[in-house]
Coordinates of C-alpha atoms and ligand atoms in Angstrom, one line a residue:
M968 CA -55.2 -52.8 8.1
R969 CA -54.0 -50.9 11.3
S970 CA -56.3 -48.1 12.3
P971 CA -54.1 -44.9 12.0
T972 CA -55.6 -44.0 15.6
V973 CA -53.9 -47.0 17.2
S974 CA -50.1 -47.2 18.2
R975 CA -48.1 -49.8 16.5
Y976 CA -47.3 -51.4 20.0
S977 CA -51.0 -51.7 20.9
A978 CA -51.7 -53.3 17.1
G979 CA -49.2 -55.7 18.1
R980 CA -50.6 -56.8 21.5
L981 CA -51.7 -60.4 21.2
S982 CA -54.0 -60.2 24.1
P983 CA -57.0 -62.4 24.7
V984 CA -59.3 -59.1 23.7
R985 CA -57.4 -59.2 20.6
R986 CA -57.7 -63.0 19.8
A987 CA -61.6 -62.5 20.2
A988 CA -61.4 -59.7 17.7
D989 CA -59.2 -61.6 15.2
L990 CA -62.0 -64.4 15.5
E991 CA -64.6 -61.9 14.9
R992 CA -62.2 -60.9 11.6
L993 CA -61.9 -64.6 10.3
R994 CA -65.8 -65.0 10.3
D995 CA -66.4 -61.6 8.6
E996 CA -63.7 -60.6 6.3
Q997 CA -62.4 -61.8 3.2
F998 CA -58.6 -61.6 3.6
D999 CA -56.1 -61.1 0.8
V1000 CA -53.9 -63.6 2.0
L1001 CA -54.8 -66.3 4.9
V1002 CA -51.7 -68.0 6.3
I1003 CA -51.6 -71.5 7.7
G1004 CA -49.1 -72.2 10.3
G1005 CA -47.3 -70.1 13.1
G1006 CA -43.9 -71.4 12.6
V1007 CA -40.9 -69.0 11.2
T1008 CA -42.3 -69.4 7.8
G1009 CA -46.1 -68.7 8.4
A1010 CA -45.3 -65.9 10.4
G1011 CA -42.7 -64.6 8.3
A1012 CA -45.3 -64.8 5.3
A1013 CA -47.6 -63.1 7.2
L1014 CA -45.5 -60.2 8.2
D1015 CA -44.3 -60.0 4.8
A1016 CA -47.8 -59.9 3.2
A1017 CA -49.2 -57.0 5.7
S1018 CA -46.0 -55.0 5.5
R1019 CA -46.9 -54.8 1.5
G1020 CA -50.3 -53.7 2.2
L1021 CA -52.5 -56.6 2.1
S1022 CA -55.3 -57.9 4.5
V1023 CA -53.7 -61.0 6.3
A1024 CA -54.7 -63.6 8.8
L1025 CA -52.1 -66.3 9.9
V1026 CA -53.9 -69.5 11.9
E1027 CA -52.0 -71.8 13.9
A1028 CA -53.1 -75.2 15.3
R1029 CA -51.4 -74.8 18.6
D1030 CA -49.0 -72.2 19.8
L1031 CA -46.8 -69.9 18.1
A1032 CA -43.6 -71.9 17.0
A1033 CA -45.1 -74.7 18.8
G1034 CA -43.8 -77.0 15.7
T1035 CA -40.1 -76.9 14.7
S1036 CA -39.7 -73.6 14.9
S1037 CA -39.0 -73.7 18.5
R1038 CA -36.8 -76.7 18.3
S1039 CA -33.8 -76.0 16.4
S1040 CA -30.1 -75.6 17.2
K1041 CA -31.1 -72.0 17.6
L1042 CA -28.3 -70.7 15.0
I1043 CA -28.7 -67.8 12.4
H1044 CA -25.8 -69.4 9.9
G1045 CA -24.9 -69.7 6.7
G1046 CA -24.0 -73.1 6.9
L1047 CA -20.4 -74.3 6.9
R1048 CA -21.7 -77.5 5.5
Y1049 CA -23.1 -75.8 2.5
L1050 CA -19.9 -74.2 1.9
E1051 CA -18.2 -77.6 1.7
Q1052 CA -20.9 -79.1 -0.6
L1053 CA -19.9 -76.1 -2.9
E1054 CA -23.7 -74.8 -2.3
L1055 CA -22.2 -71.1 -2.5
H1056 CA -25.5 -69.4 -3.6
L1057 CA -27.2 -70.9 -0.3
V1058 CA -24.3 -69.7 1.7
H1059 CA -24.5 -66.4 0.5
E1060 CA -28.4 -66.2 1.1
A1061 CA -28.0 -67.3 4.3
L1062 CA -25.2 -64.9 5.2
T1063 CA -27.0 -62.1 3.4
E1064 CA -30.1 -62.8 6.1
R1065 CA -27.5 -63.0 8.9
G1066 CA -26.7 -59.7 8.3
L1067 CA -29.6 -58.2 8.0
L1068 CA -31.3 -60.0 11.3
T1069 CA -28.3 -58.9 13.4
S1070 CA -27.9 -55.3 12.2
R1071 CA -31.3 -54.2 11.3
L1072 CA -34.3 -56.3 11.8
A1073 CA -33.7 -58.2 15.2
P1074 CA -30.6 -57.3 17.0
H1075 CA -32.4 -57.5 20.1
L1076 CA -32.8 -61.3 19.5
V1077 CA -30.1 -62.4 17.4
R1078 CA -26.4 -62.3 18.7
P1079 CA -23.1 -63.3 17.7
V1080 CA -22.0 -66.3 19.1
P1081 CA -18.1 -67.5 18.7
I1082 CA -17.8 -71.2 17.2
L1083 CA -14.6 -73.3 17.3
V1084 CA -13.6 -75.6 14.9
P1085 CA -10.8 -78.0 16.4
L1086 CA -8.3 -79.6 14.3
E1087 CA -7.6 -83.1 15.4
T1088 CA -4.6 -84.6 15.9
A1089 CA -3.2 -86.3 13.0
S1090 CA 0.1 -86.9 11.1
P1091 CA 2.1 -83.5 10.3
P1092 CA 1.0 -83.6 6.5
A1093 CA -2.8 -84.5 7.5
R1094 CA -2.1 -81.4 10.0
V1095 CA -1.3 -79.1 7.5
W1096 CA -3.9 -80.0 5.2
H1097 CA -6.7 -79.8 7.9
R1098 CA -5.7 -76.2 8.8
L1099 CA -5.6 -75.1 5.2
Y1100 CA -8.7 -76.9 4.3
Y1101 CA -11.1 -75.6 7.4
G1102 CA -9.0 -72.2 7.7
L1103 CA -10.1 -71.8 3.8
G1104 CA -13.7 -72.7 4.3
V1105 CA -13.9 -70.2 7.1
A1106 CA -12.3 -67.7 5.4
A1107 CA -14.7 -67.9 2.2
Y1108 CA -17.5 -67.9 4.8
D1109 CA -16.3 -64.4 6.2
V1110 CA -15.6 -63.1 2.6
F1111 CA -19.4 -64.0 1.8
A1112 CA -20.4 -62.4 5.0
G1113 CA -18.4 -59.3 4.6
I1114 CA -18.7 -58.8 0.8
F1115 CA -21.8 -59.8 0.1
G1116 CA -23.8 -60.5 3.0
Q1117 CA -23.7 -57.4 4.8
G1118 CA -22.0 -59.2 7.7
R1119 CA -21.2 -56.0 9.7
G1120 CA -21.3 -56.6 13.3
M1121 CA -19.8 -60.2 13.3
P1122 CA -16.0 -60.4 14.1
L1123 CA -13.7 -62.1 11.6
H1124 CA -12.5 -65.7 12.0
R1125 CA -9.2 -66.3 14.1
H1126 CA -6.8 -69.1 13.8
L1127 CA -5.5 -70.8 17.1
S1128 CA -2.9 -73.1 18.6
R1129 CA -3.5 -76.0 20.7
D1130 CA -3.0 -73.7 23.8
G1131 CA -5.1 -70.7 22.5
A1132 CA -7.8 -73.3 22.0
R1133 CA -7.5 -74.7 25.2
H1134 CA -7.2 -71.4 26.7
L1135 CA -10.6 -70.2 25.3
F1136 CA -12.1 -73.8 25.6
P1137 CA -10.1 -75.4 28.6
S1138 CA -12.5 -78.7 28.5
L1139 CA -11.5 -79.4 25.2
R1140 CA -9.1 -82.7 25.5
A1141 CA -5.4 -81.7 24.7
D1142 CA -4.6 -85.0 23.0
K1143 CA -7.6 -84.9 20.7
I1144 CA -6.4 -81.6 18.9
T1145 CA -3.6 -79.5 17.4
G1146 CA -5.3 -76.2 17.6
A1147 CA -8.4 -74.7 16.2
I1148 CA -10.1 -71.9 14.2
R1149 CA -12.6 -69.6 15.8
Y1150 CA -15.5 -67.9 13.7
Y1151 CA -18.8 -66.6 14.4
D1152 CA -22.6 -67.1 13.7
G1153 CA -25.8 -66.1 14.7
Q1154 CA -27.6 -66.9 17.9
V1155 CA -31.4 -66.5 18.5
D1156 CA -34.1 -67.4 20.9
D1157 CA -36.1 -69.3 17.8
A1158 CA -39.6 -69.2 19.7
R1159 CA -39.2 -65.7 20.7
L1160 CA -38.5 -64.6 17.1
V1161 CA -41.6 -66.2 15.9
V1162 CA -43.8 -64.2 18.3
T1163 CA -41.9 -61.3 17.5
L1164 CA -42.6 -62.0 13.8
A1165 CA -46.5 -62.7 14.3
R1166 CA -46.5 -59.5 16.5
T1167 CA -44.7 -57.0 14.1
A1168 CA -47.5 -58.9 11.5
A1169 CA -50.2 -57.9 13.9
S1170 CA -49.2 -54.4 14.5
L1171 CA -49.3 -53.9 10.8
G1172 CA -53.1 -55.4 10.9
A1173 CA -52.7 -59.3 10.5
A1174 CA -55.3 -60.8 12.2
V1175 CA -53.7 -63.5 14.5
V1176 CA -55.1 -66.7 15.8
T1177 CA -53.4 -69.5 17.6
S1178 CA -55.2 -72.8 18.9
A1179 CA -57.1 -72.5 15.3
R1180 CA -56.8 -75.5 13.5
V1181 CA -57.4 -75.9 9.8
T1182 CA -59.6 -78.7 9.1
G1183 CA -60.3 -78.4 5.6
F1184 CA -60.4 -76.0 2.2
V1185 CA -63.4 -74.3 0.9
R1186 CA -63.6 -74.4 -2.5
D1187 CA -65.3 -72.9 -5.4
A1188 CA -65.2 -75.5 -8.2
R1189 CA -61.6 -75.9 -9.0
Q1190 CA -60.1 -73.0 -7.0
V1191 CA -59.4 -72.6 -3.3
V1192 CA -61.4 -69.5 -1.7
G1193 CA -60.9 -70.3 1.9
V1194 CA -60.4 -72.6 4.7
R1195 CA -62.2 -74.0 7.6
V1196 CA -60.9 -73.4 11.1
R1197 CA -61.7 -75.1 14.4
D1198 CA -61.3 -72.6 17.5
L1199 CA -59.4 -75.5 19.7
E1200 CA -60.2 -73.1 23.0
A1201 CA -63.9 -73.6 22.2
P1202 CA -64.1 -77.4 21.0
D1203 CA -68.0 -77.3 20.8
A1204 CA -68.6 -73.9 18.7
P1205 CA -69.1 -74.5 14.9
E1206 CA -66.2 -74.3 12.5
I1207 CA -65.4 -71.0 10.9
E1208 CA -65.2 -70.5 7.2
V1209 CA -62.6 -68.1 6.5
R1210 CA -62.9 -66.5 3.0
A1211 CA -59.7 -65.9 1.2
R1212 CA -58.4 -64.6 -2.1
T1213 CA -55.2 -66.8 -1.7
V1214 CA -54.2 -69.5 1.0
V1215 CA -50.6 -69.8 1.9
A1216 CA -49.8 -73.3 3.6
A1217 CA -46.8 -73.1 5.9
T1218 CA -47.2 -76.2 7.6
G1219 CA -43.5 -77.6 7.7
V1220 CA -43.8 -81.4 8.6
W1221 CA -47.4 -81.2 8.4
S1222 CA -47.5 -80.0 4.6
D1223 CA -48.5 -83.3 3.2
D1224 CA -51.6 -83.1 5.1
M1225 CA -52.5 -80.3 3.0
S1226 CA -52.2 -82.2 -0.1
R1227 CA -54.4 -85.0 1.3
M1228 CA -56.9 -82.6 2.1
L1229 CA -57.3 -82.2 -1.6
S1230 CA -57.0 -85.5 -2.8
D1231 CA -60.5 -86.1 -3.9
V1232 CA -59.9 -83.6 -6.7
G1233 CA -56.8 -85.7 -7.8
V1234 CA -54.3 -82.7 -6.9
R1235 CA -50.8 -83.6 -7.0
P1236 CA -48.8 -82.1 -4.5
G1237 CA -45.8 -81.6 -6.5
F1238 CA -43.5 -82.1 -3.4
K1239 CA -43.5 -84.5 -0.2
V1240 CA -42.2 -83.3 3.3
R1241 CA -40.4 -85.9 4.9
A1242 CA -39.4 -85.6 8.7
S1243 CA -36.2 -86.0 10.2
K1244 CA -35.8 -85.8 14.0
G1245 CA -33.0 -84.1 15.6
V1246 CA -32.9 -84.1 19.3
H1247 CA -30.9 -81.8 21.5
L1248 CA -29.5 -82.0 25.3
V1249 CA -29.3 -78.9 27.4
V1250 CA -26.8 -78.9 30.2
P1251 CA -25.7 -76.6 32.8
R1252 CA -22.7 -74.0 32.0
S1253 CA -20.8 -75.5 34.7
A1254 CA -20.6 -79.0 33.0
I1255 CA -18.2 -77.6 30.3
T1256 CA -15.5 -74.9 30.7
G1257 CA -15.5 -72.7 27.6
D1258 CA -16.1 -69.5 26.3
A1259 CA -17.2 -70.6 22.8
G1260 CA -19.2 -73.0 21.2
L1261 CA -17.8 -76.0 19.1
I1262 CA -18.6 -77.6 15.7
L1263 CA -17.6 -81.4 15.4
R1264 CA -18.0 -83.7 12.8
T1265 CA -19.8 -87.0 13.6
P1266 CA -20.1 -90.2 11.2
T1267 CA -23.2 -88.8 9.9
S1268 CA -23.4 -85.0 10.3
V1269 CA -22.1 -82.4 12.7
L1270 CA -22.5 -82.0 16.2
F1271 CA -23.0 -78.3 17.9
V1272 CA -22.0 -77.6 21.3
I1273 CA -23.5 -73.7 21.6
P1274 CA -23.3 -71.8 24.9
W1275 CA -26.7 -70.7 25.8
G1276 CA -27.3 -68.4 28.7
G1277 CA -26.4 -70.2 31.8
H1278 CA -26.1 -73.5 29.7
W1279 CA -24.8 -75.6 27.0
I1280 CA -27.2 -76.9 24.0
I1281 CA -25.8 -80.1 22.6
G1282 CA -27.1 -81.3 19.3
T1283 CA -28.3 -82.7 17.0
T1284 CA -29.3 -86.0 15.6
D1285 CA -30.5 -86.7 12.2
T1286 CA -32.8 -89.8 11.8
D1287 CA -35.9 -90.6 10.0
W1288 CA -39.4 -90.2 12.1
Q1289 CA -42.8 -91.4 10.9
L1290 CA -44.6 -91.3 14.6
D1291 CA -46.2 -88.4 16.1
R1292 CA -45.4 -85.2 14.6
S1293 CA -46.8 -82.9 17.3
H1294 CA -44.8 -84.4 20.3
P1295 CA -41.4 -85.9 18.6
A1296 CA -40.0 -87.8 21.3
A1297 CA -36.1 -88.6 22.1
S1298 CA -35.4 -92.0 23.1
A1299 CA -32.7 -92.9 25.5
R1300 CA -30.3 -94.2 22.1
D1301 CA -30.4 -90.6 21.1
I1302 CA -29.3 -89.5 24.6
S1303 CA -26.6 -91.9 24.6
Y1304 CA -25.7 -90.9 20.8
L1305 CA -25.4 -87.4 22.0
L1306 CA -23.6 -87.8 24.9
D1307 CA -20.9 -90.5 23.1
Q1308 CA -20.3 -87.9 20.5
V1309 CA -19.5 -84.9 22.4
N1310 CA -17.3 -87.3 25.1
T1311 CA -14.8 -87.8 22.3
V1312 CA -13.4 -84.3 22.7
L1313 CA -14.4 -83.4 26.4
E1314 CA -11.7 -83.8 29.2
R1315 CA -14.7 -84.5 31.8
P1316 CA -17.2 -86.8 30.0
L1317 CA -20.9 -85.8 30.3
T1318 CA -23.5 -88.5 32.0
V1319 CA -27.3 -88.4 31.9
D1320 CA -26.8 -86.8 35.2
D1321 CA -25.6 -83.4 33.6
I1322 CA -28.6 -83.3 31.5
E1323 CA -31.1 -80.2 32.4
G1324 CA -33.4 -80.4 29.4
V1325 CA -33.8 -82.4 26.3
Y1326 CA -35.8 -81.5 23.1
A1327 CA -36.9 -83.1 19.7
G1328 CA -37.8 -81.0 16.6
L1329 CA -38.5 -82.6 13.0
R1330 CA -36.8 -81.2 10.2
P1331 CA -39.1 -80.5 7.2
L1332 CA -37.1 -82.0 4.5
L1333 CA -38.4 -82.0 0.8
S1334 CA -38.4 -85.1 -1.2
G1335 CA -39.7 -84.1 -4.6
E1336 CA -42.4 -86.4 -6.6
A1337 CA -40.8 -88.2 -9.6
D1338 CA -41.5 -85.6 -12.1
S1339 CA -40.8 -82.7 -10.2
T1340 CA -37.5 -83.7 -8.1
S1341 CA -35.1 -82.4 -10.5
K1342 CA -37.2 -78.7 -10.0
L1343 CA -36.6 -78.7 -6.3
S1344 CA -33.0 -77.4 -6.8
R1345 CA -33.3 -74.8 -3.9
E1346 CA -33.6 -75.7 -0.3
H1347 CA -37.1 -74.5 -0.2
A1348 CA -39.8 -74.5 -3.0
V1349 CA -43.1 -73.0 -3.3
I1350 CA -45.7 -74.4 -5.5
E1351 CA -49.4 -73.8 -6.3
P1352 CA -51.0 -77.4 -6.4
M1353 CA -54.6 -75.8 -6.8
L1354 CA -55.7 -72.3 -8.0
G1355 CA -55.8 -70.1 -4.7
L1356 CA -53.3 -72.6 -2.8
L1357 CA -49.7 -72.0 -2.2
L1358 CA -47.5 -74.3 -0.4
V1359 CA -44.0 -73.2 0.9
A1360 CA -41.8 -75.8 2.6
G1361 CA -38.3 -76.8 3.1
G1362 CA -35.3 -74.4 3.8
K1363 CA -34.4 -73.3 7.5
Y1364 CA -35.1 -71.1 10.2
T1365 CA -32.1 -68.6 9.0
T1366 CA -33.7 -68.0 5.6
Y1367 CA -37.2 -67.7 6.6
R1368 CA -37.4 -64.1 4.9
V1369 CA -36.5 -65.4 1.6
M1370 CA -39.0 -68.1 1.5
A1371 CA -41.6 -65.8 3.0
A1372 CA -40.7 -63.4 0.2
D1373 CA -40.9 -65.9 -2.6
V1374 CA -44.4 -67.1 -1.5
V1375 CA -46.1 -64.0 -1.1
D1376 CA -44.4 -62.9 -4.8
R1377 CA -46.4 -65.5 -5.9
A1378 CA -49.3 -64.4 -4.1
V1379 CA -49.7 -61.0 -5.1
R1380 CA -48.9 -62.0 -8.7
R1381 CA -52.3 -63.8 -8.3
L1382 CA -54.0 -60.9 -6.9
G1383 CA -52.8 -58.4 -9.7
V1384 CA -50.8 -55.8 -7.0
D1385 CA -47.2 -54.8 -7.8
T1386 CA -45.6 -54.5 -4.4
P1387 CA -42.2 -56.0 -3.8
S1388 CA -41.3 -57.2 -0.3
R1389 CA -40.1 -54.8 2.0
T1390 CA -39.2 -56.8 5.1
D1391 CA -35.5 -56.4 4.6
Q1392 CA -36.0 -52.9 5.6
L1393 CA -38.3 -53.5 8.3
P1394 CA -37.0 -53.6 12.1
L1395 CA -39.3 -56.2 14.2
L1396 CA -41.1 -54.9 17.6
G1397 CA -38.3 -54.1 20.0
A1398 CA -35.8 -53.3 17.4
D1399 CA -36.1 -49.7 16.9
G1400 CA -33.7 -48.0 19.3
Y1401 CA -32.5 -51.1 20.8
A1402 CA -28.4 -50.0 20.4
A1403 CA -29.3 -46.8 22.5
A1404 CA -31.4 -48.9 25.0
W1405 CA -28.3 -51.2 25.3
R1406 CA -26.0 -48.4 25.9
D1407 CA -28.3 -46.8 28.7
R1408 CA -28.9 -49.9 30.5
Q1409 CA -27.1 -48.8 33.8
D1410 CA -29.2 -45.7 33.9
T1411 CA -32.3 -47.4 33.1
A1412 CA -31.7 -50.1 36.0
R1413 CA -31.0 -47.0 38.4
R1414 CA -34.5 -45.2 37.2
H1415 CA -36.6 -48.4 38.0
G1416 CA -34.7 -49.8 41.0
V1417 CA -33.4 -53.4 39.5
T1418 CA -30.2 -54.5 38.7
A1419 CA -28.4 -53.7 35.4
G1420 CA -28.5 -57.5 34.7
V1421 CA -32.3 -57.5 34.9
I1422 CA -32.5 -54.8 32.2
E1423 CA -29.9 -57.0 30.0
H1424 CA -32.0 -59.7 30.3
L1425 CA -35.0 -58.0 29.3
L1426 CA -33.6 -56.2 26.6
E1427 CA -32.6 -59.3 25.2
R1428 CA -35.6 -60.7 25.3
Y1429 CA -37.9 -58.1 24.4
G1430 CA -35.6 -55.2 23.2
T1431 CA -37.2 -51.6 23.6
L1432 CA -40.5 -53.3 24.1
S1433 CA -38.9 -54.1 27.9
V1434 CA -40.4 -50.6 28.9
H1435 CA -43.9 -52.2 29.1
L1436 CA -42.6 -55.0 31.4
L1437 CA -40.9 -52.3 33.6
A1438 CA -44.3 -50.4 33.6
M1439 CA -45.9 -53.5 34.8
I1440 CA -43.7 -54.1 37.3
A1441 CA -44.1 -50.4 38.6
A1442 CA -47.8 -50.7 38.4
E1443 CA -47.8 -53.9 40.4
P1444 CA -44.3 -54.4 42.1
E1445 CA -44.7 -58.0 42.6
L1446 CA -44.5 -58.5 39.2
A1447 CA -40.7 -57.9 39.9
T1448 CA -40.6 -61.2 41.6
P1449 CA -38.0 -64.2 40.3
L1450 CA -40.1 -67.2 39.3
A1451 CA -40.0 -70.3 41.6
G1452 CA -37.4 -72.6 40.5
A1453 CA -36.2 -70.3 37.3
P1454 CA -34.9 -67.0 39.4
E1455 CA -33.6 -65.6 36.3
Y1456 CA -37.2 -64.9 34.9
L1457 CA -39.5 -62.5 36.6
A1458 CA -43.1 -63.1 37.2
A1459 CA -43.6 -60.1 34.8
E1460 CA -42.7 -61.9 31.8
I1461 CA -45.4 -64.8 32.5
A1462 CA -48.2 -61.8 32.9
Y1463 CA -46.9 -60.2 29.5
A1464 CA -46.6 -63.5 27.7
A1465 CA -50.3 -63.7 28.8
T1466 CA -51.6 -60.3 27.9
A1467 CA -49.4 -59.4 24.9
E1468 CA -47.6 -62.3 23.6
G1469 CA -50.4 -64.4 22.6
A1470 CA -49.7 -67.2 25.5
L1471 CA -53.0 -69.4 26.1
H1472 CA -51.8 -72.0 28.5
L1473 CA -49.0 -72.8 30.9
E1474 CA -47.1 -74.9 28.7
D1475 CA -46.9 -71.9 26.1
V1476 CA -45.0 -69.7 28.8
L1477 CA -43.1 -72.4 30.5
T1478 CA -41.6 -74.1 26.9
R1479 CA -41.5 -71.2 24.4
R1480 CA -42.2 -67.6 26.0
T1481 CA -39.3 -68.6 28.3
R1482 CA -37.4 -71.7 28.1
I1483 CA -37.8 -73.0 31.7
S1484 CA -39.0 -76.4 30.6
I1485 CA -35.5 -77.0 28.9
E1486 CA -33.3 -74.6 31.2
T1487 CA -34.0 -76.4 34.6
P1488 CA -33.4 -80.1 35.9
H1489 CA -36.9 -80.2 37.3
R1490 CA -38.1 -79.0 33.8
G1491 CA -40.5 -76.4 35.0
A1492 CA -42.2 -78.4 37.4
E1493 CA -41.3 -76.5 40.4
T1494 CA -42.3 -73.1 38.5
A1495 CA -45.7 -74.6 37.0
R1496 CA -47.6 -73.6 40.6
H1497 CA -46.1 -70.1 40.3
A1498 CA -46.3 -69.5 37.0
A1499 CA -49.9 -70.6 37.0
A1500 CA -51.1 -68.3 39.9
V1501 CA -49.6 -65.4 37.7
M1502 CA -51.0 -66.4 34.4
G1503 CA -54.3 -67.2 35.8
K1504 CA -54.5 -63.8 37.2
A1505 CA -53.7 -61.9 34.1
L1506 CA -56.1 -64.0 32.2
G1507 CA -59.0 -64.6 34.9
W1508 CA -58.5 -68.4 35.3
D1509 CA -60.5 -70.0 38.6
E1510 CA -59.1 -72.5 40.5
A1511 CA -60.0 -75.3 38.4
V1512 CA -58.6 -74.2 35.3
R1513 CA -55.3 -73.2 37.2
E1514 CA -55.3 -76.7 38.7
R1515 CA -55.9 -78.1 35.2
E1516 CA -53.1 -76.3 33.4
I1517 CA -50.7 -77.6 36.0
E1518 CA -51.9 -81.1 35.8
H1519 CA -51.3 -81.1 32.1
Y1520 CA -48.1 -79.5 32.4
L1521 CA -46.7 -81.7 34.9
A1522 CA -48.2 -84.9 32.9
R1523 CA -46.5 -83.6 29.7
V1524 CA -43.1 -83.5 31.8
E1525 CA -43.4 -87.2 33.5
A1526 CA -44.3 -88.4 29.8
E1527 CA -41.3 -86.6 28.4
R1528 CA -39.2 -87.9 31.4
Q1529 CA -40.8 -91.4 30.7
S1530 CA -40.0 -91.2 26.7
Q1531 CA -36.4 -90.3 27.4
K1532 CA -36.1 -93.6 29.1
M1533 CA -37.3 -95.8 26.4
P1534 CA -34.6 -97.7 24.3
D1535 CA -36.0 -96.9 20.5
D1536 CA -38.4 -94.4 18.8
L1537 CA -41.4 -96.5 19.1
T1538 CA -41.5 -97.1 22.8
A1539 CA -40.3 -93.6 23.2
D1540 CA -43.5 -92.4 21.3
A1541 CA -45.9 -94.5 23.0
A1542 CA -44.6 -93.2 26.3
R1543 CA -44.9 -89.4 25.1
L1544 CA -48.2 -90.1 24.2
G1545 CA -49.2 -90.9 27.7
A1546 CA -50.3 -87.3 27.9
A1547 CA -52.7 -85.6 26.1
D1548 CA -52.3 -82.1 24.2
V1549 CA -53.2 -79.4 26.2
R1550 CA -55.2 -77.9 23.2
G1551 CA -57.4 -81.6 23.7
Y1552 CA -57.0 -81.9 20.2
A1553 CA -53.4 -83.6 19.0
A1554 CA -52.5 -82.7 15.5
D1555 CA -51.6 -85.8 14.5
R1556 CA -55.1 -87.6 15.5
G1557 CA -58.6 -86.9 15.1
I1558 CA -58.4 -85.2 11.2
D1559 CA -61.3 -86.7 9.5
L1560 CA -59.9 -86.4 5.7
L1561 CA -63.4 -86.7 4.6
D1562 CA -64.4 -83.6 6.4
A1563 CA -62.0 -81.5 4.4
D1564 CA -64.3 -81.3 1.8
R1565 CA -67.6 -79.5 1.0
Ligands
FAD2563 C1 -33.1 -80.3 15.3 C2 -33.1 -79.0 14.5 C3 -32.1 -78.2 14.4 C4 -32.5 -77.2 13.5 N1 -31.2 -76.1 13.5 C5 -31.6 -74.9 12.9 C6 -30.5 -74.0 12.9 O1 -29.9 -73.8 14.0 N2 -30.9 -72.9 12.0 C7 -31.5 -72.9 11.2 O2 -31.5 -72.0 10.3 N3 -32.5 -74.0 10.9 C8 -32.6 -74.9 11.8 N4 -33.2 -75.8 11.7 C9 -34.5 -75.7 10.7 C10 -35.7 -74.9 11.2 O3 -36.0 -75.2 12.3 C11 -36.7 -75.4 9.9 O4 -36.5 -75.3 9.1 C12 -38.1 -74.2 10.4 O5 -38.1 -74.2 11.8 C13 -39.5 -74.7 9.8 O6 -40.3 -73.8 9.9 P1 -41.6 -74.1 9.6 O7 -42.5 -72.5 10.1 O8 -41.4 -74.3 8.3 O9 -42.3 -75.0 10.3 P2 -43.1 -75.2 11.8 O10 -42.2 -74.4 12.5 O11 -42.9 -76.5 12.0 O12 -44.1 -74.5 11.7 C14 -45.4 -75.2 11.0 C15 -46.6 -74.6 11.7 O13 -47.7 -75.1 11.3 C16 -48.8 -75.3 12.0 N5 -49.9 -76.4 11.5 C17 -49.7 -77.2 11.0 N6 -51.1 -78.1 10.4 C18 -51.7 -77.1 10.7 C19 -53.1 -77.2 10.7 N7 -54.0 -77.9 9.7 N8 -53.6 -75.7 10.6 C20 -53.0 -74.5 11.3 N9 -51.9 -74.8 11.6 C21 -51.2 -76.0 11.5 C22 -48.0 -76.5 13.3 O14 -48.5 -76.4 14.3 C23 -46.7 -75.4 13.1 O15 -46.7 -74.6 14.0 C24 -33.2 -77.0 12.5 C25 -34.4 -77.9 12.1 C26 -34.4 -79.0 13.5 C27 -35.4 -80.4 13.3

């Protein structure tokens, strides 16, 4: 638990010194709960457990949110699709979470975004039916949010005529629509929310260690009593044996690896996790004229076109993926599918030349084993395949808090503790005082000699923790310099990521602490040198390390570009694997399952 003499902010700083101290704790302490996986589910579970007063460690093989949790559509949503499938309890659950996140837990990170449901041209009776059908759906969505879902802060839906829809979204083809319905959902920078969750857990005393890969379980007879961890930043150091009363595996599409580590004792996992690839394109805001997002039906699913700062995010696909899970690759086929779909409704069709960034993520989809499939009625599942080990998987980003509470409820029952989850009452770091800070932003800008735009940018990414970046700039004015090739970001954000947000590599800051890798046509290549200089100064890199980091990053960008020219998954995967993982140990390769046992 955090020492009472340390402020919550200091305790939540994921600095290099803190990482070293937390590694020591992994060696020395026995934890009540050890969480494997620093995606949204694992970071949420660590926070839930720490806020119940338990001693907690979170270990992540690569970087926070390096898996699926930085590669989503970035919506905090109830899911209109679930409504259509009459999965009302899931809609209710997700809208409750949306309300909590926007109003109390993370108003600095989750904001309302307007989305249009275009109503297609059709015969007059079909037109009436479409408006009635979608109108009722969206109205039900609002009712769920308002009555059950603490939906305050999210404007209500509105019906629009064709002219009204085109006024809001001039790029919509007039001949394709008869009107639209505008509704609201939440939008989040998914990677930043995960970092904030992990830091909030750290502020409550959790040990948080990234580049820490679990290679096996420590067992006492038929009980899991800990894990073995390899520090990927010190590949020659011996593995660490971490003792824990309960181990929670929140490893998304890597969940089956956990069960496999126990296969020698005949452990049946209870569920299997299948990976389904979803690709998104990022194009500049100027490529499409509109002041709202779009949700479009596709032959297999839905497609979102969502405003994202000075850009649009367009996605997604939904195809089975059985190749490298650490670096899922988008192929030329994925890209042309997305362009074809979005171009059906756009006045000016998009081409590959419009694309700034592309990213692919893997949905962790649950598929039950023969005898347990019927029990998987919820979207996510928590199972205890072996005493002392809990697996949590499935679900979606929006409902991470529910998943976290479910798995920690199971853990506390084991531990004989009787404390309920209180994360619904716990604002994340940066949320306290956010409304007042937003109101006072002009004043703050004047006091610090920067534009109001800079303060807004910082507030929307760090909330009230922005004061710490402003203090860094006051102490070292050159940190106010915009980053080369990505002037909407400041050098201070790179220094802060390295000293307070647990970023260890150039890739961490260019792809997850900032989103420069998907928001610029050069994909961060033109920023790499400047960012490496700032990061290197903060972390004490010598020239050789700096050059190695730049080289790694540029190789990654090139491998991704090559993969996106390939015709299919197999060739795209091979091209992507042309660049090694910066942590020198790709999660999918080199795992010695025999090593998983004592
Ligand atoms: C294309 C796409 C779009 C989506 N859009 C949305 C959306 O708009 N809204 C929404 O609510 N949901 C969305 N989702 C779903 C959502 O993103 C996921 O459900 C969620 O991010 C999964 O989080 P997770 O923590 O379970 O898994 P992950 O984020 O993958 O985290 C698992 C972590 O475990 C780590 N790990 C694995 N093995 C080990 C080991 N041996 N040792 C240590 N660490 C290990 C991995 O490195 C990884 O970081 C989307 C998903 C996809 C793919």
